[in-house]
Amino acid sequence: MKRIAVLTSGGDAPGMNACVRAVVRYGLAAGAEVYGITRGYAGLMENDIKKLDSRDVGGIIRQGGTILMSARSKEFKTPEGQAKALDVLRGWDIDGLVVVGGDGSLHGAMCLHELGFPVVGVPASIDNDISKTEMAIGVDTALNTILDAMDKIKDTASAHQRAFIIEVMGRAHGYLALMAGIAGGAEMVVLPGQSVDKNVVIREVKSAFLRGKPHFIIVAAEGASTPEKTISQLLTEYVMESGHDARSTVLGHVQRGGSPSCYDRILGTRFGAAAVDNLVAGNIGKMVGIIDGRIVTTDLDTVLKSSPFLSGELLRLAEPLSH
Ligand code: ADP
Ligand code: F6P
């Protein structure tokens, strides 16, 4: 493998830079030239590529975002877009591509693989909605950001004896909401796919304040929103009907930013090196992941055909601990 390229795509995730840095330095150590593609698949189709050396990735391990920048591209989803991307890769004599991104980006990687181009995917998305890996790059940092916000919100919620709805990201997956709910000591967690019973919300809010709780914190996944109302709007209305004051905070993109945690720096580094190892070994059309602390490699096809799930053990923990 003489020439490796790397791109970051989709929702950026803290730790992507650690991964890019590892691909570059580990790739160079393996004797390859390494090329960085700017702005994901969009930049690839536009031939936005540059050669990277060790110094180009100096000092980036502690930076959030991605130095290669990211993008979402509708054109790349078309056969014409993918043909354009292939032409560019072949024009640069690239032998293998590392795609660092979320579920959508890995679908894109699968398309390139099916067209005969050697790819290895790296899961990076704060949503943790990718199968065959226990963690994706960025999840740990995002959770710590959410916890920091929850701790602060609890201070003001307690001062005013209010209920707060904290809406977190995650698309259709509830991992961030569930984990933040447990680790942040929420009184209620609302996950995608769960129907929210107004009477239960009212009963729980009343009961919590009667039991002497100074606040009532609900962590709600954005994916639990209905077509008519966001989950924050819905829950705020329900809580107000209990007679208690409610406020909502949509954490939004603050969850995607910030310096990566130690965990994400190490994970990004391990994934980047493993992706290079796989490319060099000709083990392509794969995604690297982590299971039981070990780096694993799974066919992209298998990854994309399976659905992510939430641990039953953690789901069972959330409710009793909220009391
Ligand atoms: P993420 O990778 O964070 O899940 P997206 O779902 O927006 O983010 O995907 C990022 C990009 O990957 C998309 O803009 C598109 O260019 C490409 N992509 C997504 N889904 C597919 C698909 N089914 N086939 C080909 N490319 C895809
Ligand atoms: O997939 C990561 C994510 O941050 C989701 O949690 C969120 O729904 C989405 O991306 C937001 O996307 P955008 O970057 O288009 O605002």
mmCIF file of C-alpha atoms and ligand atoms in Angstrom:
data_model
loop_
_atom_site.group_PDB
_atom_site.id
_atom_site.type_symbol
_atom_site.label_atom_id
_atom_site.label_comp_id
_atom_site.label_asym_id
_atom_site.label_seq_id
_atom_site.Cartn_x
_atom_site.Cartn_y
_atom_site.Cartn_z
ATOM 1 C CA MET A 1 0.000 0.000 0.000
ATOM 2 C CA LYS A 2 1.872 3.070 -1.229
ATOM 3 C CA ARG A 3 -0.690 5.852 -0.992
ATOM 4 C CA ILE A 4 -3.347 6.065 1.699
ATOM 5 C CA ALA A 5 -6.003 8.787 1.863
ATOM 6 C CA VAL A 6 -8.156 9.781 4.816
ATOM 7 C CA LEU A 7 -11.360 11.811 5.063
ATOM 8 C CA THR A 8 -13.737 12.831 7.834
ATOM 9 C CA SER A 9 -17.438 12.977 6.985
ATOM 10 C CA GLY A 10 -20.885 13.658 8.433
ATOM 11 C CA GLY A 11 -21.374 15.002 11.940
ATOM 12 C CA ASP A 12 -17.975 15.901 13.338
ATOM 13 C CA ALA A 13 -16.977 14.193 16.576
ATOM 14 C CA PRO A 14 -14.276 15.074 19.132
ATOM 15 C CA GLY A 15 -11.412 12.653 18.589
ATOM 16 C CA MET A 16 -11.592 12.697 14.779
ATOM 17 C CA ASN A 17 -8.327 14.652 14.807
ATOM 18 C CA ALA A 18 -6.636 12.029 16.964
ATOM 19 C CA CYS A 19 -7.688 9.478 14.360
ATOM 20 C CA VAL A 20 -6.422 11.539 11.413
ATOM 21 C CA ARG A 21 -3.130 12.090 13.247
ATOM 22 C CA ALA A 22 -2.772 8.344 13.833
ATOM 23 C CA VAL A 23 -3.576 7.481 10.202
ATOM 24 C CA VAL A 24 -0.926 9.956 9.051
ATOM 25 C CA ARG A 25 1.838 9.033 11.466
ATOM 26 C CA TYR A 26 1.155 5.293 11.543
ATOM 27 C CA GLY A 27 0.746 5.276 7.763
ATOM 28 C CA LEU A 28 4.071 7.069 7.289
ATOM 29 C CA ALA A 29 5.737 4.623 9.674
ATOM 30 C CA ALA A 30 4.347 1.784 7.547
ATOM 31 C CA GLY A 31 6.121 3.301 4.538
ATOM 32 C CA ALA A 32 3.080 4.830 2.816
ATOM 33 C CA GLU A 33 2.404 8.365 1.652
ATOM 34 C CA VAL A 34 -0.678 9.808 3.291
ATOM 35 C CA TYR A 35 -3.169 12.211 1.707
ATOM 36 C CA GLY A 36 -5.847 14.227 3.472
ATOM 37 C CA ILE A 37 -9.151 14.840 1.693
ATOM 38 C CA THR A 38 -10.862 18.050 2.745
ATOM 39 C CA ARG A 39 -14.653 18.267 3.464
ATOM 40 C CA GLY A 40 -15.477 14.568 3.258
ATOM 41 C CA TYR A 41 -17.072 13.178 0.114
ATOM 42 C CA ALA A 42 -17.845 16.696 -1.167
ATOM 43 C CA GLY A 43 -14.149 17.591 -1.135
ATOM 44 C CA LEU A 44 -13.269 14.229 -2.642
ATOM 45 C CA MET A 45 -15.516 14.836 -5.648
ATOM 46 C CA GLU A 46 -14.009 18.328 -5.986
ATOM 47 C CA ASN A 47 -10.453 16.993 -5.932
ATOM 48 C CA ASP A 48 -9.680 18.828 -2.684
ATOM 49 C CA ILE A 49 -6.717 16.687 -1.607
ATOM 50 C CA LYS A 50 -3.309 17.397 -0.129
ATOM 51 C CA LYS A 51 -0.344 15.340 0.935
ATOM 52 C CA LEU A 52 0.156 15.295 4.694
ATOM 53 C CA ASP A 53 3.320 14.852 6.673
ATOM 54 C CA SER A 54 3.930 14.347 10.345
ATOM 55 C CA ARG A 55 4.123 18.077 11.063
ATOM 56 C CA ASP A 56 0.742 18.740 9.424
ATOM 57 C CA VAL A 57 -0.915 16.815 12.230
ATOM 58 C CA GLY A 58 1.162 18.257 15.066
ATOM 59 C CA GLY A 59 -0.826 19.671 17.992
ATOM 60 C CA ILE A 60 -4.199 18.467 16.746
ATOM 61 C CA ILE A 61 -4.808 15.616 19.198
ATOM 62 C CA ARG A 62 -6.307 18.025 21.712
ATOM 63 C CA GLN A 63 -8.512 19.871 19.187
ATOM 64 C CA GLY A 64 -12.233 19.275 18.682
ATOM 65 C CA GLY A 65 -13.778 19.361 15.205
ATOM 66 C CA THR A 66 -11.661 18.033 12.378
ATOM 67 C CA ILE A 67 -8.724 19.700 10.632
ATOM 68 C CA LEU A 68 -9.838 17.971 7.424
ATOM 69 C CA MET A 69 -13.270 19.537 7.871
ATOM 70 C CA SER A 70 -16.478 17.658 7.242
ATOM 71 C CA ALA A 71 -19.509 17.922 4.991
ATOM 72 C CA ARG A 72 -22.714 16.232 3.989
ATOM 73 C CA SER A 73 -23.083 15.661 0.259
ATOM 74 C CA LYS A 74 -26.260 14.665 -1.595
ATOM 75 C CA GLU A 75 -24.334 14.347 -4.845
ATOM 76 C CA PHE A 76 -22.108 11.605 -3.440
ATOM 77 C CA LYS A 77 -25.181 9.452 -2.872
ATOM 78 C CA THR A 78 -25.714 9.296 -6.652
ATOM 79 C CA PRO A 79 -23.869 6.864 -8.958
ATOM 80 C CA GLU A 80 -22.499 9.889 -10.852
ATOM 81 C CA GLY A 81 -21.104 11.395 -7.654
ATOM 82 C CA GLN A 82 -19.467 8.124 -6.670
ATOM 83 C CA ALA A 83 -17.974 7.722 -10.165
ATOM 84 C CA LYS A 84 -16.514 11.231 -9.852
ATOM 85 C CA ALA A 85 -15.026 10.338 -6.450
ATOM 86 C CA LEU A 86 -13.470 7.168 -7.865
ATOM 87 C CA ASP A 87 -11.912 9.097 -10.760
ATOM 88 C CA VAL A 88 -10.308 11.499 -8.306
ATOM 89 C CA LEU A 89 -8.938 8.696 -6.117
ATOM 90 C CA ARG A 90 -7.528 6.908 -9.159
ATOM 91 C CA GLY A 91 -6.151 10.173 -10.535
ATOM 92 C CA TRP A 92 -4.075 10.558 -7.382
ATOM 93 C CA ASP A 93 -3.010 6.873 -7.462
ATOM 94 C CA ILE A 94 -4.527 6.351 -4.043
ATOM 95 C CA ASP A 95 -4.445 2.644 -3.086
ATOM 96 C CA GLY A 96 -6.647 2.761 -0.027
ATOM 97 C CA LEU A 97 -9.045 5.109 1.788
ATOM 98 C CA VAL A 98 -9.864 5.516 5.485
ATOM 99 C CA VAL A 99 -13.360 6.937 6.016
ATOM 100 C CA VAL A 100 -13.883 8.412 9.473
ATOM 101 C CA GLY A 101 -17.538 9.154 10.121
ATOM 102 C CA GLY A 102 -20.967 8.059 11.221
ATOM 103 C CA ASP A 103 -23.514 5.645 9.890
ATOM 104 C CA GLY A 104 -24.165 7.625 6.677
ATOM 105 C CA SER A 105 -20.462 8.040 5.954
ATOM 106 C CA LEU A 106 -19.953 4.297 6.403
ATOM 107 C CA HIS A 107 -22.744 3.674 3.865
ATOM 108 C CA GLY A 108 -20.739 5.891 1.520
ATOM 109 C CA ALA A 109 -17.615 3.834 2.240
ATOM 110 C CA MET A 110 -19.572 0.683 1.436
ATOM 111 C CA CYS A 111 -20.530 2.142 -1.957
ATOM 112 C CA LEU A 112 -16.865 2.758 -2.789
ATOM 113 C CA HIS A 113 -16.006 -0.761 -1.634
ATOM 114 C CA GLU A 114 -18.727 -2.208 -3.881
ATOM 115 C CA LEU A 115 -17.245 -0.249 -6.774
ATOM 116 C CA GLY A 116 -13.960 -2.033 -6.127
ATOM 117 C CA PHE A 117 -12.070 0.635 -4.186
ATOM 118 C CA PRO A 118 -10.179 -0.487 -1.034
ATOM 119 C CA VAL A 119 -11.736 1.193 2.016
ATOM 120 C CA VAL A 120 -11.699 0.797 5.774
ATOM 121 C CA GLY A 121 -14.238 2.641 7.918
ATOM 122 C CA VAL A 122 -13.760 4.157 11.371
ATOM 123 C CA PRO A 123 -16.888 4.798 13.473
ATOM 124 C CA ALA A 124 -17.032 8.413 14.623
ATOM 125 C CA SER A 125 -20.312 9.907 15.781
ATOM 126 C CA ILE A 126 -21.461 11.283 19.107
ATOM 127 C CA ASP A 127 -24.711 9.345 18.603
ATOM 128 C CA ASN A 128 -23.080 5.930 19.219
ATOM 129 C CA ASP A 129 -25.553 4.479 16.760
ATOM 130 C CA ILE A 130 -23.171 2.205 14.862
ATOM 131 C CA SER A 131 -23.307 -1.563 15.344
ATOM 132 C CA LYS A 132 -20.365 -3.890 15.958
ATOM 133 C CA THR A 133 -18.528 -1.423 18.152
ATOM 134 C CA GLU A 134 -19.289 -0.544 21.750
ATOM 135 C CA MET A 135 -18.047 2.995 21.295
ATOM 136 C CA ALA A 136 -17.605 5.421 18.430
ATOM 137 C CA ILE A 137 -15.194 8.340 18.472
ATOM 138 C CA GLY A 138 -16.714 11.398 20.162
ATOM 139 C CA VAL A 139 -19.304 9.719 22.370
ATOM 140 C CA ASP A 140 -17.339 9.968 25.604
ATOM 141 C CA THR A 141 -16.542 13.660 25.134
ATOM 142 C CA ALA A 142 -20.148 14.455 24.223
ATOM 143 C CA LEU A 143 -21.376 12.659 27.338
ATOM 144 C CA ASN A 144 -18.996 14.639 29.519
ATOM 145 C CA THR A 145 -20.243 17.858 27.916
ATOM 146 C CA ILE A 146 -23.833 16.831 28.617
ATOM 147 C CA LEU A 147 -22.995 15.966 32.231
ATOM 148 C CA ASP A 148 -21.329 19.322 32.750
ATOM 149 C CA ALA A 149 -24.469 21.052 31.449
ATOM 150 C CA MET A 150 -26.733 18.847 33.588
ATOM 151 C CA ASP A 151 -24.783 19.646 36.742
ATOM 152 C CA LYS A 152 -25.154 23.354 36.056
ATOM 153 C CA ILE A 153 -28.822 23.087 35.220
ATOM 154 C CA LYS A 154 -29.423 21.154 38.437
ATOM 155 C CA ASP A 155 -28.032 24.091 40.414
ATOM 156 C CA THR A 156 -30.526 26.554 39.005
ATOM 157 C CA ALA A 157 -33.357 23.996 38.902
ATOM 158 C CA SER A 158 -32.882 23.307 42.607
ATOM 159 C CA ALA A 159 -32.721 27.000 43.459
ATOM 160 C CA HIS A 160 -36.175 27.492 41.902
ATOM 161 C CA GLN A 161 -37.607 24.011 42.598
ATOM 162 C CA ARG A 162 -38.243 23.633 38.886
ATOM 163 C CA ALA A 163 -38.536 20.807 36.455
ATOM 164 C CA PHE A 164 -36.118 20.916 33.539
ATOM 165 C CA ILE A 165 -36.214 19.105 30.248
ATOM 166 C CA ILE A 166 -32.746 18.651 28.788
ATOM 167 C CA GLU A 167 -32.887 17.606 25.149
ATOM 168 C CA VAL A 168 -29.830 15.779 23.875
ATOM 169 C CA MET A 169 -28.730 14.700 20.400
ATOM 170 C CA GLY A 170 -28.547 11.150 19.094
ATOM 171 C CA ARG A 171 -30.792 11.131 16.051
ATOM 172 C CA ALA A 172 -32.973 8.011 16.246
ATOM 173 C CA HIS A 173 -30.798 6.426 18.923
ATOM 174 C CA GLY A 174 -31.114 6.936 22.678
ATOM 175 C CA TYR A 175 -27.585 6.152 23.840
ATOM 176 C CA LEU A 176 -26.640 9.696 24.875
ATOM 177 C CA ALA A 177 -29.948 10.222 26.681
ATOM 178 C CA LEU A 178 -29.777 6.928 28.546
ATOM 179 C CA MET A 179 -26.162 7.258 29.643
ATOM 180 C CA ALA A 180 -26.471 10.932 30.566
ATOM 181 C CA GLY A 181 -29.666 10.134 32.462
ATOM 182 C CA ILE A 182 -27.903 7.500 34.547
ATOM 183 C CA ALA A 183 -24.623 9.355 35.043
ATOM 184 C CA GLY A 184 -26.281 12.733 35.621
ATOM 185 C CA GLY A 185 -28.862 11.458 38.093
ATOM 186 C CA ALA A 186 -31.956 12.384 36.079
ATOM 187 C CA GLU A 187 -35.414 11.804 37.469
ATOM 188 C CA MET A 188 -36.690 10.630 34.085
ATOM 189 C CA VAL A 189 -35.219 9.555 30.747
ATOM 190 C CA VAL A 190 -37.209 9.687 27.518
ATOM 191 C CA LEU A 191 -35.884 7.645 24.618
ATOM 192 C CA PRO A 192 -36.818 7.443 20.934
ATOM 193 C CA GLY A 193 -39.641 5.035 20.262
ATOM 194 C CA GLN A 194 -41.043 5.424 23.775
ATOM 195 C CA SER A 195 -44.573 6.762 23.993
ATOM 196 C CA VAL A 196 -44.763 9.496 26.615
ATOM 197 C CA ASP A 197 -47.830 9.239 28.810
ATOM 198 C CA LYS A 198 -48.879 12.677 30.027
ATOM 199 C CA ASN A 199 -50.461 11.290 33.180
ATOM 200 C CA VAL A 200 -47.288 9.425 34.097
ATOM 201 C CA VAL A 201 -45.208 12.585 33.671
ATOM 202 C CA ILE A 202 -47.623 14.596 35.836
ATOM 203 C CA ARG A 203 -47.740 11.884 38.488
ATOM 204 C CA GLU A 204 -43.947 11.502 38.629
ATOM 205 C CA VAL A 205 -43.296 15.252 38.824
ATOM 206 C CA LYS A 206 -45.825 15.734 41.642
ATOM 207 C CA SER A 207 -44.554 12.712 43.527
ATOM 208 C CA ALA A 208 -40.893 13.768 43.267
ATOM 209 C CA PHE A 209 -41.525 17.234 44.717
ATOM 210 C CA LEU A 210 -43.766 15.754 47.423
ATOM 211 C CA ARG A 211 -40.930 13.391 48.370
ATOM 212 C CA GLY A 212 -38.723 16.435 48.874
ATOM 213 C CA LYS A 213 -36.762 16.511 45.647
ATOM 214 C CA PRO A 214 -35.610 20.057 44.895
ATOM 215 C CA HIS A 215 -35.798 19.561 41.126
ATOM 216 C CA PHE A 216 -37.076 17.206 38.455
ATOM 217 C CA ILE A 217 -34.682 16.624 35.585
ATOM 218 C CA ILE A 218 -35.826 14.870 32.424
ATOM 219 C CA VAL A 219 -33.204 13.902 29.859
ATOM 220 C CA ALA A 220 -34.948 13.509 26.530
ATOM 221 C CA ALA A 221 -33.501 12.224 23.276
ATOM 222 C CA GLU A 222 -34.123 14.461 20.261
ATOM 223 C CA GLY A 223 -35.311 11.344 18.436
ATOM 224 C CA ALA A 224 -38.312 11.093 20.771
ATOM 225 C CA SER A 225 -39.826 14.194 19.138
ATOM 226 C CA THR A 226 -43.149 13.826 17.315
ATOM 227 C CA PRO A 227 -43.860 15.259 13.851
ATOM 228 C CA GLU A 228 -45.896 18.028 15.514
ATOM 229 C CA LYS A 229 -43.711 18.957 18.463
ATOM 230 C CA THR A 230 -40.164 18.572 19.669
ATOM 231 C CA ILE A 231 -39.837 16.383 22.715
ATOM 232 C CA SER A 232 -38.851 19.449 24.763
ATOM 233 C CA GLN A 233 -42.046 21.266 23.795
ATOM 234 C CA LEU A 234 -44.190 18.238 24.518
ATOM 235 C CA LEU A 235 -42.643 17.504 27.912
ATOM 236 C CA THR A 236 -42.685 21.163 28.969
ATOM 237 C CA GLU A 237 -46.434 21.266 28.316
ATOM 238 C CA TYR A 238 -46.986 18.053 30.235
ATOM 239 C CA VAL A 239 -44.926 19.184 33.252
ATOM 240 C CA MET A 240 -46.704 22.549 33.378
ATOM 241 C CA GLU A 241 -49.988 20.673 33.741
ATOM 242 C CA SER A 242 -48.643 19.217 36.982
ATOM 243 C CA GLY A 243 -48.698 22.715 38.454
ATOM 244 C CA HIS A 244 -44.902 22.863 38.685
ATOM 245 C CA ASP A 245 -42.761 25.325 36.798
ATOM 246 C CA ALA A 246 -40.768 23.927 33.867
ATOM 247 C CA ARG A 247 -37.979 25.095 31.595
ATOM 248 C CA SER A 248 -36.256 23.332 28.748
ATOM 249 C CA THR A 249 -32.721 23.434 27.402
ATOM 250 C CA VAL A 250 -31.848 22.026 24.012
ATOM 251 C CA LEU A 251 -28.129 21.340 24.275
ATOM 252 C CA GLY A 252 -27.656 21.217 20.504
ATOM 253 C CA HIS A 253 -24.294 21.452 18.814
ATOM 254 C CA VAL A 254 -22.390 22.288 21.980
ATOM 255 C CA GLN A 255 -22.425 18.480 22.383
ATOM 256 C CA ARG A 256 -20.300 18.064 19.270
ATOM 257 C CA GLY A 257 -17.537 20.488 20.196
ATOM 258 C CA GLY A 258 -14.697 20.744 22.650
ATOM 259 C CA SER A 259 -11.365 19.179 23.304
ATOM 260 C CA PRO A 260 -11.645 15.369 23.157
ATOM 261 C CA SER A 261 -11.515 13.422 26.409
ATOM 262 C CA CYS A 262 -8.595 11.107 27.115
ATOM 263 C CA TYR A 263 -10.823 8.187 26.124
ATOM 264 C CA ASP A 264 -11.609 9.697 22.714
ATOM 265 C CA ARG A 265 -7.981 10.578 22.036
ATOM 266 C CA ILE A 266 -6.904 7.005 22.737
ATOM 267 C CA LEU A 267 -9.848 5.501 20.863
ATOM 268 C CA GLY A 268 -9.253 7.732 17.831
ATOM 269 C CA THR A 269 -5.570 6.821 17.881
ATOM 270 C CA ARG A 270 -6.215 3.083 18.172
ATOM 271 C CA PHE A 271 -8.877 3.151 15.444
ATOM 272 C CA GLY A 272 -6.628 5.159 13.106
ATOM 273 C CA ALA A 273 -3.728 2.751 13.513
ATOM 274 C CA ALA A 274 -6.016 -0.282 13.147
ATOM 275 C CA ALA A 275 -7.497 1.161 9.945
ATOM 276 C CA VAL A 276 -3.993 1.490 8.465
ATOM 277 C CA ASP A 277 -3.093 -2.048 9.570
ATOM 278 C CA ASN A 278 -6.182 -3.378 7.812
ATOM 279 C CA LEU A 279 -5.521 -1.459 4.609
ATOM 280 C CA VAL A 280 -1.899 -2.587 4.523
ATOM 281 C CA ALA A 281 -2.958 -6.200 5.108
ATOM 282 C CA GLY A 282 -5.502 -5.953 2.285
ATOM 283 C CA ASN A 283 -8.277 -6.497 4.787
ATOM 284 C CA ILE A 284 -10.701 -4.135 3.085
ATOM 285 C CA GLY A 285 -14.433 -3.379 3.083
ATOM 286 C CA LYS A 286 -14.228 -3.460 6.879
ATOM 287 C CA MET A 287 -14.966 -1.245 9.853
ATOM 288 C CA VAL A 288 -12.747 -1.194 12.913
ATOM 289 C CA GLY A 289 -14.462 -1.170 16.293
ATOM 290 C CA ILE A 290 -13.923 -1.865 19.959
ATOM 291 C CA ILE A 291 -15.522 -4.714 21.891
ATOM 292 C CA ASP A 292 -14.506 -5.699 25.439
ATOM 293 C CA GLY A 293 -11.545 -3.330 25.184
ATOM 294 C CA ARG A 294 -10.116 -5.016 22.098
ATOM 295 C CA ILE A 295 -9.936 -3.644 18.583
ATOM 296 C CA VAL A 296 -12.094 -5.729 16.266
ATOM 297 C CA THR A 297 -12.690 -5.665 12.532
ATOM 298 C CA THR A 298 -16.093 -6.375 10.976
ATOM 299 C CA ASP A 299 -17.333 -6.429 7.379
ATOM 300 C CA LEU A 300 -18.918 -3.065 6.571
ATOM 301 C CA ASP A 301 -21.805 -4.982 5.066
ATOM 302 C CA THR A 302 -22.496 -6.723 8.382
ATOM 303 C CA VAL A 303 -22.169 -3.464 10.322
ATOM 304 C CA LEU A 304 -24.648 -1.681 8.080
ATOM 305 C CA LYS A 305 -27.158 -4.532 8.112
ATOM 306 C CA SER A 306 -27.372 -4.694 11.913
ATOM 307 C CA SER A 307 -29.156 -2.196 14.129
ATOM 308 C CA PRO A 308 -27.601 -0.579 17.173
ATOM 309 C CA PHE A 309 -29.253 -1.459 20.483
ATOM 310 C CA LEU A 310 -29.216 -0.227 24.055
ATOM 311 C CA SER A 311 -28.008 -2.521 26.803
ATOM 312 C CA GLY A 312 -30.929 -4.105 28.640
ATOM 313 C CA GLU A 313 -28.971 -3.905 31.882
ATOM 314 C CA LEU A 314 -28.563 -0.124 31.576
ATOM 315 C CA LEU A 315 -32.176 0.338 30.517
ATOM 316 C CA ARG A 316 -33.289 -1.498 33.651
ATOM 317 C CA LEU A 317 -30.994 0.636 35.843
ATOM 318 C CA ALA A 318 -32.313 4.000 34.711
ATOM 319 C CA GLU A 319 -35.742 3.851 36.324
ATOM 320 C CA PRO A 320 -35.055 2.720 39.923
ATOM 321 C CA LEU A 321 -32.041 5.002 40.240
ATOM 322 C CA SER A 322 -34.156 8.025 39.389
ATOM 323 C CA HIS A 323 -36.150 7.837 42.655
HETATM 324 P P1 ADP B 1 -22.989 10.596 9.447
HETATM 325 O O1 ADP B 1 -21.855 9.986 8.729
HETATM 326 O O2 ADP B 1 -22.564 11.417 10.624
HETATM 327 O O3 ADP B 1 -24.070 9.599 9.776
HETATM 328 P P2 ADP B 1 -24.635 11.560 7.232
HETATM 329 O O4 ADP B 1 -25.720 10.572 7.444
HETATM 330 O O5 ADP B 1 -25.042 12.957 6.872
HETATM 331 O O6 ADP B 1 -23.655 11.693 8.490
HETATM 332 O O7 ADP B 1 -23.692 10.986 6.074
HETATM 333 C C1 ADP B 1 -22.574 11.709 5.643
HETATM 334 C C2 ADP B 1 -22.447 11.614 4.141
HETATM 335 O O8 ADP B 1 -22.259 10.253 3.762
HETATM 336 C C3 ADP B 1 -23.688 12.049 3.385
HETATM 337 O O9 ADP B 1 -23.768 13.444 3.210
HETATM 338 C C4 ADP B 1 -23.483 11.348 2.044
HETATM 339 O O10 ADP B 1 -22.586 12.044 1.219
HETATM 340 C C5 ADP B 1 -22.846 10.039 2.482
HETATM 341 N N1 ADP B 1 -23.900 9.012 2.598
HETATM 342 C C6 ADP B 1 -24.848 8.902 3.541
HETATM 343 N N2 ADP B 1 -25.670 7.865 3.297
HETATM 344 C C7 ADP B 1 -25.238 7.314 2.142
HETATM 345 C C8 ADP B 1 -25.690 6.226 1.343
HETATM 346 N N3 ADP B 1 -26.747 5.487 1.689
HETATM 347 N N4 ADP B 1 -24.995 5.948 0.210
HETATM 348 C C9 ADP B 1 -23.926 6.681 -0.145
HETATM 349 N N5 ADP B 1 -23.462 7.726 0.563
HETATM 350 C C10 ADP B 1 -24.091 8.046 1.686
HETATM 351 O O1 F6P B 2 -25.099 12.539 13.877
HETATM 352 C C1 F6P B 2 -24.568 13.482 14.744
HETATM 353 C C2 F6P B 2 -25.541 14.605 14.961
HETATM 354 O O2 F6P B 2 -24.919 15.537 15.798
HETATM 355 C C3 F6P B 2 -26.913 14.169 15.510
HETATM 356 O O3 F6P B 2 -26.848 13.897 16.887
HETATM 357 C C4 F6P B 2 -27.772 15.344 15.139
HETATM 358 O O4 F6P B 2 -29.120 14.999 15.007
HETATM 359 C C5 F6P B 2 -27.198 15.734 13.807
HETATM 360 O O5 F6P B 2 -25.872 15.260 13.758
HETATM 361 C C6 F6P B 2 -27.189 17.222 13.557
HETATM 362 O O6 F6P B 2 -26.744 17.424 12.271
HETATM 363 P P1 F6P B 2 -26.300 18.808 11.610
HETATM 364 O O7 F6P B 2 -24.820 18.821 11.624
HETATM 365 O O8 F6P B 2 -26.806 18.704 10.217
HETATM 366 O O9 F6P B 2 -26.916 19.902 12.396
#
